CSV table of C-alpha atoms and ligand atoms in Angstrom, one decimal:
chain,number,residue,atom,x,y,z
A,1,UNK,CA,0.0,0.0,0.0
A,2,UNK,CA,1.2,3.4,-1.3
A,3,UNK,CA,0.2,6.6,0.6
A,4,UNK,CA,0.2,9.5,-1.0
A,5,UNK,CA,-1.9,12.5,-2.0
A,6,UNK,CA,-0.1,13.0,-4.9
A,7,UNK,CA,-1.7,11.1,-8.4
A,8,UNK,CA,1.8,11.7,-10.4
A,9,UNK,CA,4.0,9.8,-7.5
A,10,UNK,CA,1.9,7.6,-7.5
A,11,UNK,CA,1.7,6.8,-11.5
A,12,UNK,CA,5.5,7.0,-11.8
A,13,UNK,CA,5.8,4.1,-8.8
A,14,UNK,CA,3.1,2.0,-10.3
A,15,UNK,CA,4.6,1.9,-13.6
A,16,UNK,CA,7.7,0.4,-12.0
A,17,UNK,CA,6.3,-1.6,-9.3
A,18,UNK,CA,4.1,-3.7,-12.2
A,19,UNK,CA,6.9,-3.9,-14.7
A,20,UNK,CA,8.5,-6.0,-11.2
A,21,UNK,CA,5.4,-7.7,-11.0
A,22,UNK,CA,4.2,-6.1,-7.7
A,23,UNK,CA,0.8,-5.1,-7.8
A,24,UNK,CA,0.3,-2.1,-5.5
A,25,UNK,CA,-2.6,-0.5,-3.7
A,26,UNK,CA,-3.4,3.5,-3.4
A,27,UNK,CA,-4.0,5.1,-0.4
A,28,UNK,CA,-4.9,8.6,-1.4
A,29,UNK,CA,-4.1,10.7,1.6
A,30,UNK,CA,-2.4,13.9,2.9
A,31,UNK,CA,-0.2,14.1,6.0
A,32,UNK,CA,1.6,16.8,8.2
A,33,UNK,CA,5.2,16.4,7.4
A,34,UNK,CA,7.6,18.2,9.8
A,35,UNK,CA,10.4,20.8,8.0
A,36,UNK,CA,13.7,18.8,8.9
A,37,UNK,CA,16.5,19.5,7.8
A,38,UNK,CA,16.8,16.0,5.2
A,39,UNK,CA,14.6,14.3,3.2
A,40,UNK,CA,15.2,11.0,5.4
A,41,UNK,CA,14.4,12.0,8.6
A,42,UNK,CA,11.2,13.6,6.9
A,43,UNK,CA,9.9,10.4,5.1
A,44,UNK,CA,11.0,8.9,9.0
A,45,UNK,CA,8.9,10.9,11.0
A,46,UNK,CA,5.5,10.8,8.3
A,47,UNK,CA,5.5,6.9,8.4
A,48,UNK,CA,6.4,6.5,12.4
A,49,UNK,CA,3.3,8.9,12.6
A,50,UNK,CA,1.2,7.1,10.2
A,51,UNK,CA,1.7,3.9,11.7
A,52,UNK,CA,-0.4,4.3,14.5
A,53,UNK,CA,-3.5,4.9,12.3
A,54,UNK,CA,-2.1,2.2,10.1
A,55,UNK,CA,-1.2,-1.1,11.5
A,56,UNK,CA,-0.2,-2.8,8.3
A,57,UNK,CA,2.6,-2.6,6.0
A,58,UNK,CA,2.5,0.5,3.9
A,59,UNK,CA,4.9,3.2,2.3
A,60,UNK,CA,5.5,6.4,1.5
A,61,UNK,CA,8.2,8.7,-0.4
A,62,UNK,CA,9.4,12.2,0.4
A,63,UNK,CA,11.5,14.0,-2.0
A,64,UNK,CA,13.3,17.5,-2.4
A,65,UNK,CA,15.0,19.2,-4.5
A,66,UNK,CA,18.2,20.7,-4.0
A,67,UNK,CA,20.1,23.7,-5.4
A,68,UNK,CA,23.7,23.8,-4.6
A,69,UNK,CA,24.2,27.5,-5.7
A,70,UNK,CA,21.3,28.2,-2.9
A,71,UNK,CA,22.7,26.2,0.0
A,72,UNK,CA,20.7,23.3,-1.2
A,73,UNK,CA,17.4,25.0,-1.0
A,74,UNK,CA,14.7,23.9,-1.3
A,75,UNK,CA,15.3,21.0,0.0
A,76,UNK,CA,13.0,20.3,2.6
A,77,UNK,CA,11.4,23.1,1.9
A,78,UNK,CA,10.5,21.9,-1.6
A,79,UNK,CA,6.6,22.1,-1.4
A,80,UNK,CA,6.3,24.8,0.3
A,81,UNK,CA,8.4,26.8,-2.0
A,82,UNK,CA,6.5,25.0,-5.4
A,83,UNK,CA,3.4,26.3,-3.9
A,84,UNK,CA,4.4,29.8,-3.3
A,85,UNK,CA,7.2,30.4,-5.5
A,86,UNK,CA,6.4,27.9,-8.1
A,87,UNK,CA,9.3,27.2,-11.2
A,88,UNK,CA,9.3,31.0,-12.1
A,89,UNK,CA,10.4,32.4,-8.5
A,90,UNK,CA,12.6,29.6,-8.6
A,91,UNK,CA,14.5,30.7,-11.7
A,92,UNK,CA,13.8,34.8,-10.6
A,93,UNK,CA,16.4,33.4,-7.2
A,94,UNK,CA,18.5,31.9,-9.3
A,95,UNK,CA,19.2,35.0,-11.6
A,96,UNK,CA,22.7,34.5,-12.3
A,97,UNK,CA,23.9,31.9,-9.8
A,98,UNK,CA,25.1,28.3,-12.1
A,99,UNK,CA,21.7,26.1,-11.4
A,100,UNK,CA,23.6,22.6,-10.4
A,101,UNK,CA,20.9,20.9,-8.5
A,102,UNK,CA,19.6,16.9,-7.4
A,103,UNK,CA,16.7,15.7,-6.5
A,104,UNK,CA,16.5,13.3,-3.6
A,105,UNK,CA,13.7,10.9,-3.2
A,106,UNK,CA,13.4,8.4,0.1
A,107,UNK,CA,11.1,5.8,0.0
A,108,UNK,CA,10.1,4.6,4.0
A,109,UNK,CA,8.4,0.9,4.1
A,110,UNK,CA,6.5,-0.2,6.8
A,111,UNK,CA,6.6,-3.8,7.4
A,112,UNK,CA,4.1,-3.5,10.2
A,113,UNK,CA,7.1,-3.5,12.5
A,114,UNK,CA,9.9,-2.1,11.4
A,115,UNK,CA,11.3,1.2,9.3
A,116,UNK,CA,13.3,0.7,6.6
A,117,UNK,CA,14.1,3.6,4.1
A,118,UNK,CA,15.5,3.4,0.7
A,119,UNK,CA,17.4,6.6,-1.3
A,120,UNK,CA,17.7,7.5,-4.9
A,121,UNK,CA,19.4,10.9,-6.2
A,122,UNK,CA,18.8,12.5,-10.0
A,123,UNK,CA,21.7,15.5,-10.5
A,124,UNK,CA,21.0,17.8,-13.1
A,125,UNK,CA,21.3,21.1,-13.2
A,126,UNK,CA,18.1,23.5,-13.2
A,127,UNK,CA,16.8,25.1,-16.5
A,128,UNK,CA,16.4,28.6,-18.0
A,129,UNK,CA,13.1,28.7,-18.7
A,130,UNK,CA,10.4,26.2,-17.5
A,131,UNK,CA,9.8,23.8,-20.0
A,132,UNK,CA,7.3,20.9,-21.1
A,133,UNK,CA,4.1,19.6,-19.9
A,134,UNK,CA,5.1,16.3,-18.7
A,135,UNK,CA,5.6,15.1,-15.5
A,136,UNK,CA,4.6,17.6,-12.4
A,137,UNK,CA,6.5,19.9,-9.6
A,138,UNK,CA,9.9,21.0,-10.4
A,139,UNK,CA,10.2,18.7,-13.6
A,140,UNK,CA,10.0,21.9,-16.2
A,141,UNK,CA,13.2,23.6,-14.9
A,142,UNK,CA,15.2,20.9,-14.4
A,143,UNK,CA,17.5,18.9,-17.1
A,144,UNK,CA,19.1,15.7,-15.8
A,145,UNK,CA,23.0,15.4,-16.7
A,146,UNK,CA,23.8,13.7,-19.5
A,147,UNK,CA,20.2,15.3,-21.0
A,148,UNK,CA,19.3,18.7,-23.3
A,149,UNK,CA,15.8,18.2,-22.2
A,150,UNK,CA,13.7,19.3,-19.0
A,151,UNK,CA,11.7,15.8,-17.0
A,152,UNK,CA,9.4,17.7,-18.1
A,153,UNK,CA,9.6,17.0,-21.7
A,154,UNK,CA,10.0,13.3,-20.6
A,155,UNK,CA,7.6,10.6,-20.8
A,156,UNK,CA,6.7,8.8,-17.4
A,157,UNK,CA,8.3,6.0,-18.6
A,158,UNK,CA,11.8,8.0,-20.2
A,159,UNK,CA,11.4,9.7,-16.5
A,160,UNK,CA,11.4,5.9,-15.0
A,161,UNK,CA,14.5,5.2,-16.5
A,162,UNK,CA,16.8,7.6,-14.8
A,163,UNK,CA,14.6,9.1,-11.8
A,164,UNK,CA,15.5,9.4,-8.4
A,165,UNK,CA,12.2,8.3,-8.1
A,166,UNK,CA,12.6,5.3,-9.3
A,167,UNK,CA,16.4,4.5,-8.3
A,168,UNK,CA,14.7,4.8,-4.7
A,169,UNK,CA,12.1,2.5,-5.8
A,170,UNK,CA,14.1,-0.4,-7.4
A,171,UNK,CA,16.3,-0.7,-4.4
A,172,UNK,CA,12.7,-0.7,-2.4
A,173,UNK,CA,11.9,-3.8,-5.1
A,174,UNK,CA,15.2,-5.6,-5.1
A,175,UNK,CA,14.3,-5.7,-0.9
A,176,UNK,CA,11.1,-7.0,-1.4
A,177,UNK,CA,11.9,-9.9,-4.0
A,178,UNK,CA,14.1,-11.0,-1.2
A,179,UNK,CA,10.9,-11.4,1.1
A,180,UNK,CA,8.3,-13.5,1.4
A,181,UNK,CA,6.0,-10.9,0.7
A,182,UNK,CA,7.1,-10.4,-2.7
A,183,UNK,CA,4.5,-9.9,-5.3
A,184,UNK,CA,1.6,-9.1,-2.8
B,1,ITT,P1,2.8,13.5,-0.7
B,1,ITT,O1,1.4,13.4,-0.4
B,1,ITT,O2,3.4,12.2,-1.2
B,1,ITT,O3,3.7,14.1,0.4
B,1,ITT,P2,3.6,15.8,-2.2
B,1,ITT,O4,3.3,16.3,-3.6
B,1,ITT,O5,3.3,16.7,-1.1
B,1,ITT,O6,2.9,14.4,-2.0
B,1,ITT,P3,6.5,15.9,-1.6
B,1,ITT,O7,6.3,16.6,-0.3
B,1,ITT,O8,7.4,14.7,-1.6
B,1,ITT,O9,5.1,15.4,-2.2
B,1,ITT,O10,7.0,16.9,-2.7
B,1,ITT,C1,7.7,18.1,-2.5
B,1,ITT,C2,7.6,19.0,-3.7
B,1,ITT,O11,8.5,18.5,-4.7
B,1,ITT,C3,6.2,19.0,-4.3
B,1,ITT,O12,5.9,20.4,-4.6
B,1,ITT,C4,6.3,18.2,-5.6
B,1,ITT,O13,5.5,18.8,-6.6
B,1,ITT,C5,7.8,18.3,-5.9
B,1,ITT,N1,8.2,17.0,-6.5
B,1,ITT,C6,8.2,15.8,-5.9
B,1,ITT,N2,8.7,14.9,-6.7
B,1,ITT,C7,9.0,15.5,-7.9
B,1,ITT,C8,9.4,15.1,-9.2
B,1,ITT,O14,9.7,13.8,-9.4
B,1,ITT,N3,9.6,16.0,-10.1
B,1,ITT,C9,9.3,17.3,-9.9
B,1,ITT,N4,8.9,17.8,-8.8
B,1,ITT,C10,8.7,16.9,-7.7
């Protein structure tokens, strides 16, 4: 069971949860999360929280974005500033300063008794102008290394291939084939 309130996170995980052959289940929810200063102890404190409404397994994902020529800001920070700032105050900060930036996702699975947390990281560097319609959040302003293109000209399955999203997530899966709860 993924809980989330967001519909893209949770398209993006599907996609590479089936292709493992895991089937998963959508809890569509919103939660409180604390401002920490990392993305780990964020996704920590949500699922220890959620757990006592939630007795079985479950998980959940934070992610941030970070901008080294800002001190790493967002960060934690990250939806907060997407709904205030949103991409264009982004890029209005940024005037000037080289956009080099990651983005950090950490996956924390509940196995109805423990917390374990898995960590991918995307580096890129953050875009001029916002660009493309794919995707969601951050992805128009930022273009992966190795990449011309913004996530958000990407397809969710071009996305899947490189995301830290879903380098999070396959370490999650390559956990879980090693359990007997795999493919439930
Ligand atoms: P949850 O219910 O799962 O918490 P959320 O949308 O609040 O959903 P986060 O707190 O993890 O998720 O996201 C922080 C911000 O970063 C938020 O504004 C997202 O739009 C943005 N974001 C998260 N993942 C992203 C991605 O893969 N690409 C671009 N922006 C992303």
């Amino acid at each position: 069971m993924f809980i989330t309130s967001n519909a893209h996170k949770f398209g993006e995980i599907r996609e590479i949860m089936n292709a493992s052959g895991i089937d998963i289940i959508w809890k569509k929810m919103s939660y409180e999360e604390i401002q920490e200063d990392t993305t780990e102890i964020i996704s920590l404190d949500s699922a220890r929280k959620l757990s006592v409404m939630i007795p079985e397994p479950f998980f959940l994902e934070d992610t941030g974005l970070y901008i080294d020529g800002l001190g790493g800001f967002p960060g934690p920070y990250s939806s907060y500033v997407f709904r205030t700032l949103g991409n264009e105050g982004i890029l209005k900060l940024l005037a000037g300063i080289p956009g080099k930036a990651s983005f950090i996702t950490v996956v924390t699975y509940f196995t109805g008794k423990d917390f374990l947390q898995f960590k991918g990281e995307l580096k890129g560097s953050i875009s001029n102008n916002p660009v493309g319609h794919e995707g969601f959040g951050y992805d128009p302003i930022f273009i992966p290394d190795g990449y011309t293109q913004t996530l958000g000209e990407l397809s969710v399955t071009d996305k899947n291939r490189i995301s830290h999203r879903s380098r999070a997530v396959a370490k999650f899966v390559e956990f879980l084939k090693n359990t007997e709860n795999y493919g439930k």
